[in-house]
């Protein structure tokens, strides 16, 4: 379509609806513009006011989350969040979703998800040091699941491996609710100097607006709008809205940007993510209270006869927008040309307060900047809180053979080894990975120091579905526990809130409940939210996903020599259980996978106990009292004990106390619990400390030979356990 033709397109109610705007929202557009918009302007409103870009449903609730702490340098609102980690250094991190694109085109959808989150981090001035991911797929028997797993994993591996950033951990689970709408959440962590952090607020009337990176193509047009809508049976036809990534160009872009950032040439910088050139130009000028004028003929393009509409809405990858200081243009150009990247001065900052787009000398759009964010619709959608489920009495849950139940659980899709996945990722590139995938948290050295960052992603969607408030608390507490279990001090989280259609009051109730629970946990654990992403309308043909508020946690290990792993490393160690076990089987994996029931309230999360137990365990680890530590989560105590045997082949002999039915003690998912392995000479001191602090602690037994024995219940060779654990996923993917 030519520019002249675009100007003449009649803006009918059908055209408005095709752009994802409601009639009321279009009336708001008319009020902002004072006239009917042309097609280019309508396209810009459609992406800026999409759920993906405007947070119009969640903004009210996200404001309730705690975002501040003495170590928080920058909370939500920028490309990524920033925390102080001492020694003049900052950790910068964020998690984002690429769900819809990954279902339509799994390889490119997942790959560009990684590319996008990397740009969010290095645009702030950080060198990326680690990637994580949280993946949810449909049931294994679904005809598309295998294809989606294969494509997503290879897409993540291909991009991360080529760009040279290690993928150090994550999670992957399966459930029928994701059959038609998988979740691909990607997280990146980077390191910067605290005096060299870059922001997106534009400044300096007349300053040059510069485009760098790859050329603009027609891929990804309306990606943000597509990500803000439900799927239907024609979703496969949306392939053109999925971007195509080039990790080798991204690597060049990282190096070129960091080289320029080492100078004083940049005023502000923003990556071109969702909504591409539209969102980056409007966000930068809007934050600075300025206008911006762009000459679209100067934008580097890779396809012929691209229209202003296509140029502004393209989500082509590996592109950045920056404002440079006067006179620094040629200096910057030489750096980008050295790295063989496009560099073009495409506009300037103005006093008009408007976004003005020109092409071939014609003005093709002229619209006010401030209302794009200030007048964006904000909805207070009606919601119905999820009814509380009654707690299950363990006595009313069938007691199956412990040994057979354990083998079934660790051979199940959710609890099996994910080695098949993480061995496709280069988790050692950069040579700073200290704890590889498979532990409670990944640990990455801060280059050139003895300091490390611990990183974890987690969420238990079945808890969030059963009780959103409790599930929200647990998702935060679980990452806090994971970081604590390696000896790290948890500092802050990022989140990725994946939900169904918020226009349904019950789904909106899940969202409100989960945010409430997350906020309570963040406050109690002094563990603020510094960045995040919301992904709604994860539905297909009216069927929503389980509520999945994925949490990415980051903590600090000031001395890496104090880190512990989660594997038994020798025989004769004492095994103790920290935390109280009542045997909660409601919403548990045992109940679902062994008994075939999905019911009951999830285990309650007592945040004061969570904090007390975690602080106690961390202090023990940091004082050298602990040989191995593993937090207890999905599957309960017996699954955790089995997981501690795999790596070194060392078993355990334990005795369960009386008072709780054996199957509930083994597989109950009570919270705030850890298994510790301790040298015999230190155990008495640990037990005494726990008693003095009022912390529940139970001596269970000892590590020994090559079997896992539960006195009076079962005895299984570690080799048998390991084979069951390792074999499900390779067999499924074969």
mmCIF file of N, CA and C in Angstrom, residues 298-367:
data_model
loop_
_atom_site.group_PDB
_atom_site.id
_atom_site.type_symbol
_atom_site.label_atom_id
_atom_site.label_comp_id
_atom_site.label_asym_id
_atom_site.label_seq_id
_atom_site.Cartn_x
_atom_site.Cartn_y
_atom_site.Cartn_z
ATOM 1 N N UNK A 298 14.634 7.678 6.074
ATOM 2 C CA UNK A 298 16.020 7.463 6.526
ATOM 3 C C UNK A 298 16.169 6.177 7.348
ATOM 4 N N UNK A 299 15.055 5.527 7.677
ATOM 5 C CA UNK A 299 15.118 4.267 8.436
ATOM 6 C C UNK A 299 15.679 3.174 7.525
ATOM 7 N N UNK A 300 16.738 2.476 7.940
ATOM 8 C CA UNK A 300 17.282 1.382 7.113
ATOM 9 C C UNK A 300 16.248 0.264 6.980
ATOM 10 N N UNK A 301 15.884 -0.089 5.748
ATOM 11 C CA UNK A 301 14.887 -1.141 5.521
ATOM 12 C C UNK A 301 15.487 -2.252 4.666
ATOM 13 N N UNK A 302 14.946 -3.457 4.816
ATOM 14 C CA UNK A 302 15.466 -4.579 4.038
ATOM 15 C C UNK A 302 14.475 -5.057 2.985
ATOM 16 N N UNK A 303 13.315 -4.383 2.901
ATOM 17 C CA UNK A 303 12.327 -4.760 1.900
ATOM 18 C C UNK A 303 11.887 -3.519 1.134
ATOM 19 N N UNK A 304 11.489 -3.705 -0.102
ATOM 20 C CA UNK A 304 11.147 -2.562 -0.955
ATOM 21 C C UNK A 304 9.747 -2.042 -0.644
ATOM 22 N N UNK A 305 9.588 -0.727 -0.916
ATOM 23 C CA UNK A 305 8.278 -0.062 -0.848
ATOM 24 C C UNK A 305 7.589 -0.235 0.503
ATOM 25 N N UNK A 306 8.367 -0.229 1.598
ATOM 26 C CA UNK A 306 7.743 -0.307 2.920
ATOM 27 C C UNK A 306 7.011 1.000 3.214
ATOM 28 N N UNK A 307 5.812 0.880 3.750
ATOM 29 C CA UNK A 307 4.984 2.047 4.051
ATOM 30 C C UNK A 307 5.307 2.561 5.460
ATOM 31 N N UNK A 308 4.907 3.799 5.765
ATOM 32 C CA UNK A 308 5.085 4.309 7.134
ATOM 33 C C UNK A 308 4.434 3.395 8.175
ATOM 34 N N UNK A 309 3.260 2.855 7.847
ATOM 35 C CA UNK A 309 2.550 1.944 8.741
ATOM 36 C C UNK A 309 3.434 0.739 9.068
ATOM 37 N N UNK A 310 4.017 0.149 8.041
ATOM 38 C CA UNK A 310 4.854 -1.040 8.241
ATOM 39 C C UNK A 310 6.131 -0.700 8.992
ATOM 40 N N UNK A 311 6.747 0.421 8.663
ATOM 41 C CA UNK A 311 8.005 0.810 9.321
ATOM 42 C C UNK A 311 7.776 1.056 10.810
ATOM 43 N N UNK A 312 6.688 1.735 11.143
ATOM 44 C CA UNK A 312 6.436 2.077 12.550
ATOM 45 C C UNK A 312 6.005 0.863 13.373
ATOM 46 N N UNK A 313 5.312 -0.103 12.750
ATOM 47 C CA UNK A 313 4.773 -1.226 13.524
ATOM 48 C C UNK A 313 5.597 -2.506 13.406
ATOM 49 N N UNK A 314 6.614 -2.517 12.565
ATOM 50 C CA UNK A 314 7.465 -3.695 12.458
ATOM 51 C C UNK A 314 8.123 -3.999 13.802
ATOM 52 N N UNK A 315 8.231 -5.295 14.115
ATOM 53 C CA UNK A 315 8.961 -5.709 15.315
ATOM 54 C C UNK A 315 10.209 -6.504 14.925
ATOM 55 N N UNK A 316 10.828 -6.097 13.813
ATOM 56 C CA UNK A 316 12.106 -6.701 13.433
ATOM 57 C C UNK A 316 13.064 -6.607 14.619
ATOM 58 N N UNK A 317 13.922 -7.599 14.727
ATOM 59 C CA UNK A 317 14.766 -7.744 15.914
ATOM 60 C C UNK A 317 16.101 -7.000 15.780
ATOM 61 N N UNK A 318 16.839 -6.991 16.916
ATOM 62 C CA UNK A 318 18.220 -6.471 16.956
ATOM 63 C C UNK A 318 18.308 -4.999 16.534
ATOM 64 N N UNK A 319 17.387 -4.172 17.061
ATOM 65 C CA UNK A 319 17.386 -2.741 16.738
ATOM 66 C C UNK A 319 17.317 -1.917 18.016
ATOM 67 N N UNK A 320 17.951 -0.747 18.015
ATOM 68 C CA UNK A 320 17.933 0.167 19.160
ATOM 69 C C UNK A 320 17.693 1.587 18.664
ATOM 70 N N UNK A 321 17.148 2.405 19.551
ATOM 71 C CA UNK A 321 16.973 3.831 19.267
ATOM 72 C C UNK A 321 17.701 4.598 20.357
ATOM 73 N N UNK A 322 18.455 5.624 19.960
ATOM 74 C CA UNK A 322 19.165 6.398 20.973
ATOM 75 C C UNK A 322 19.163 7.883 20.646
ATOM 76 N N UNK A 323 19.311 8.672 21.691
ATOM 77 C CA UNK A 323 19.510 10.115 21.543
ATOM 78 C C UNK A 323 20.962 10.392 21.898
ATOM 79 N N UNK A 324 21.655 11.078 20.996
ATOM 80 C CA UNK A 324 23.080 11.361 21.201
ATOM 81 C C UNK A 324 23.305 12.816 21.561
ATOM 82 N N UNK A 325 24.405 13.066 22.258
ATOM 83 C CA UNK A 325 24.811 14.443 22.542
ATOM 84 C C UNK A 325 25.220 15.121 21.233
ATOM 85 N N UNK A 326 24.990 16.441 21.122
ATOM 86 C CA UNK A 326 25.364 17.151 19.891
ATOM 87 C C UNK A 326 26.846 16.968 19.570
ATOM 88 N N UNK A 327 27.129 16.701 18.308
ATOM 89 C CA UNK A 327 28.512 16.572 17.854
ATOM 90 C C UNK A 327 29.096 15.182 18.012
ATOM 91 N N UNK A 328 28.328 14.250 18.623
ATOM 92 C CA UNK A 328 28.842 12.892 18.859
ATOM 93 C C UNK A 328 28.412 11.908 17.758
ATOM 94 N N UNK A 329 27.681 12.413 16.754
ATOM 95 C CA UNK A 329 27.099 11.520 15.757
ATOM 96 C C UNK A 329 28.166 10.755 14.965
ATOM 97 N N UNK A 330 29.170 11.461 14.458
ATOM 98 C CA UNK A 330 30.190 10.788 13.635
ATOM 99 C C UNK A 330 31.024 9.819 14.465
ATOM 100 N N UNK A 331 31.303 10.211 15.700
ATOM 101 C CA UNK A 331 32.047 9.346 16.622
ATOM 102 C C UNK A 331 31.287 8.020 16.814
ATOM 103 N N UNK A 332 29.958 8.133 17.062
ATOM 104 C CA UNK A 332 29.141 6.934 17.275
ATOM 105 C C UNK A 332 29.021 6.116 15.994
ATOM 106 N N UNK A 333 28.877 6.818 14.867
ATOM 107 C CA UNK A 333 28.724 6.127 13.588
ATOM 108 C C UNK A 333 29.912 5.201 13.327
ATOM 109 N N UNK A 334 31.113 5.686 13.632
ATOM 110 C CA UNK A 334 32.317 4.886 13.365
ATOM 111 C C UNK A 334 32.307 3.586 14.178
ATOM 112 N N UNK A 335 31.814 3.665 15.413
ATOM 113 C CA UNK A 335 31.756 2.454 16.250
ATOM 114 C C UNK A 335 30.806 1.433 15.633
ATOM 115 N N UNK A 336 29.618 1.871 15.224
ATOM 116 C CA UNK A 336 28.633 0.926 14.687
ATOM 117 C C UNK A 336 29.047 0.403 13.316
ATOM 118 N N UNK A 337 29.702 1.238 12.532
ATOM 119 C CA UNK A 337 30.179 0.756 11.229
ATOM 120 C C UNK A 337 31.315 -0.250 11.404
ATOM 121 N N UNK A 338 32.131 -0.038 12.438
ATOM 122 C CA UNK A 338 33.202 -1.010 12.734
ATOM 123 C C UNK A 338 32.606 -2.388 13.047
ATOM 124 N N UNK A 339 31.466 -2.378 13.733
ATOM 125 C CA UNK A 339 30.794 -3.639 14.081
ATOM 126 C C UNK A 339 29.831 -4.092 12.983
ATOM 127 N N UNK A 340 29.909 -3.427 11.831
ATOM 128 C CA UNK A 340 29.117 -3.792 10.640
ATOM 129 C C UNK A 340 27.617 -3.763 10.907
ATOM 130 N N UNK A 341 27.188 -2.699 11.599
ATOM 131 C CA UNK A 341 25.774 -2.511 11.901
ATOM 132 C C UNK A 341 25.272 -1.229 11.241
ATOM 133 N N UNK A 342 23.983 -1.208 10.943
ATOM 134 C CA UNK A 342 23.396 0.017 10.398
ATOM 135 C C UNK A 342 23.417 1.124 11.436
ATOM 136 N N UNK A 343 23.631 2.345 10.966
ATOM 137 C CA UNK A 343 23.608 3.544 11.812
ATOM 138 C C UNK A 343 22.953 4.630 10.984
ATOM 139 N N UNK A 344 21.869 5.220 11.477
ATOM 140 C CA UNK A 344 21.192 6.264 10.702
ATOM 141 C C UNK A 344 20.606 7.307 11.637
ATOM 142 N N UNK A 345 20.856 8.569 11.331
ATOM 143 C CA UNK A 345 20.181 9.660 12.038
ATOM 144 C C UNK A 345 18.813 9.806 11.381
ATOM 145 N N UNK A 346 17.766 9.483 12.125
ATOM 146 C CA UNK A 346 16.432 9.439 11.509
ATOM 147 C C UNK A 346 15.516 10.544 12.022
ATOM 148 N N UNK A 347 16.003 11.391 12.933
ATOM 149 C CA UNK A 347 15.116 12.434 13.428
ATOM 150 C C UNK A 347 15.765 13.283 14.487
ATOM 151 N N UNK A 348 14.911 14.058 15.188
ATOM 152 C CA UNK A 348 15.406 14.977 16.225
ATOM 153 C C UNK A 348 14.326 15.174 17.277
ATOM 154 N N UNK A 349 14.752 15.633 18.454
ATOM 155 C CA UNK A 349 13.816 15.981 19.519
ATOM 156 C C UNK A 349 13.324 17.409 19.298
ATOM 157 N N UNK A 350 12.044 17.667 19.611
ATOM 158 C CA UNK A 350 11.444 18.976 19.371
ATOM 159 C C UNK A 350 10.707 19.473 20.611
ATOM 160 N N UNK A 351 10.230 20.714 20.534
ATOM 161 C CA UNK A 351 9.450 21.300 21.639
ATOM 162 C C UNK A 351 7.953 21.117 21.431
ATOM 163 N N UNK A 352 7.548 20.503 20.313
ATOM 164 C CA UNK A 352 6.122 20.474 19.961
ATOM 165 C C UNK A 352 5.274 19.592 20.867
ATOM 166 N N UNK A 353 5.905 18.598 21.510
ATOM 167 C CA UNK A 353 5.118 17.634 22.281
ATOM 168 C C UNK A 353 4.405 16.620 21.416
ATOM 169 N N UNK A 354 4.693 16.641 20.105
ATOM 170 C CA UNK A 354 4.031 15.717 19.176
ATOM 171 C C UNK A 354 5.012 14.744 18.551
ATOM 172 N N UNK A 355 4.478 13.581 18.160
ATOM 173 C CA UNK A 355 5.201 12.660 17.288
ATOM 174 C C UNK A 355 4.828 13.042 15.858
ATOM 175 N N UNK A 356 5.816 13.499 15.105
ATOM 176 C CA UNK A 356 5.585 13.887 13.714
ATOM 177 C C UNK A 356 6.381 12.938 12.826
ATOM 178 N N UNK A 357 5.686 12.266 11.908
ATOM 179 C CA UNK A 357 6.333 11.325 10.996
ATOM 180 C C UNK A 357 6.272 11.876 9.582
ATOM 181 N N UNK A 358 7.419 11.876 8.932
ATOM 182 C CA UNK A 358 7.488 12.362 7.557
ATOM 183 C C UNK A 358 8.003 11.263 6.643
ATOM 184 N N UNK A 359 7.524 11.270 5.406
ATOM 185 C CA UNK A 359 8.048 10.357 4.396
ATOM 186 C C UNK A 359 7.962 11.040 3.038
ATOM 187 N N UNK A 360 9.085 11.063 2.345
ATOM 188 C CA UNK A 360 9.176 11.738 1.045
ATOM 189 C C UNK A 360 8.678 13.175 1.143
ATOM 190 N N UNK A 361 8.961 13.821 2.279
ATOM 191 C CA UNK A 361 8.588 15.223 2.454
ATOM 192 C C UNK A 361 7.173 15.434 2.949
ATOM 193 N N UNK A 362 6.335 14.399 2.940
ATOM 194 C CA UNK A 362 4.947 14.529 3.406
ATOM 195 C C UNK A 362 4.857 14.178 4.893
ATOM 196 N N UNK A 363 3.989 14.884 5.601
ATOM 197 C CA UNK A 363 3.677 14.501 6.983
ATOM 198 C C UNK A 363 2.648 13.370 6.918
ATOM 199 N N UNK A 364 3.019 12.185 7.424
ATOM 200 C CA UNK A 364 2.117 11.029 7.357
ATOM 201 C C UNK A 364 1.459 10.724 8.705
ATOM 202 N N UNK A 365 1.931 11.378 9.760
ATOM 203 C CA UNK A 365 1.290 11.260 11.075
ATOM 204 C C UNK A 365 1.721 12.438 11.923
ATOM 205 N N UNK A 366 0.788 12.935 12.727
ATOM 206 C CA UNK A 366 1.080 14.056 13.638
ATOM 207 C C UNK A 366 0.150 13.879 14.831
ATOM 208 N N UNK A 367 0.715 13.464 15.933
ATOM 209 C CA UNK A 367 -0.119 13.116 17.084
ATOM 210 C C UNK A 367 0.583 13.454 18.392
#
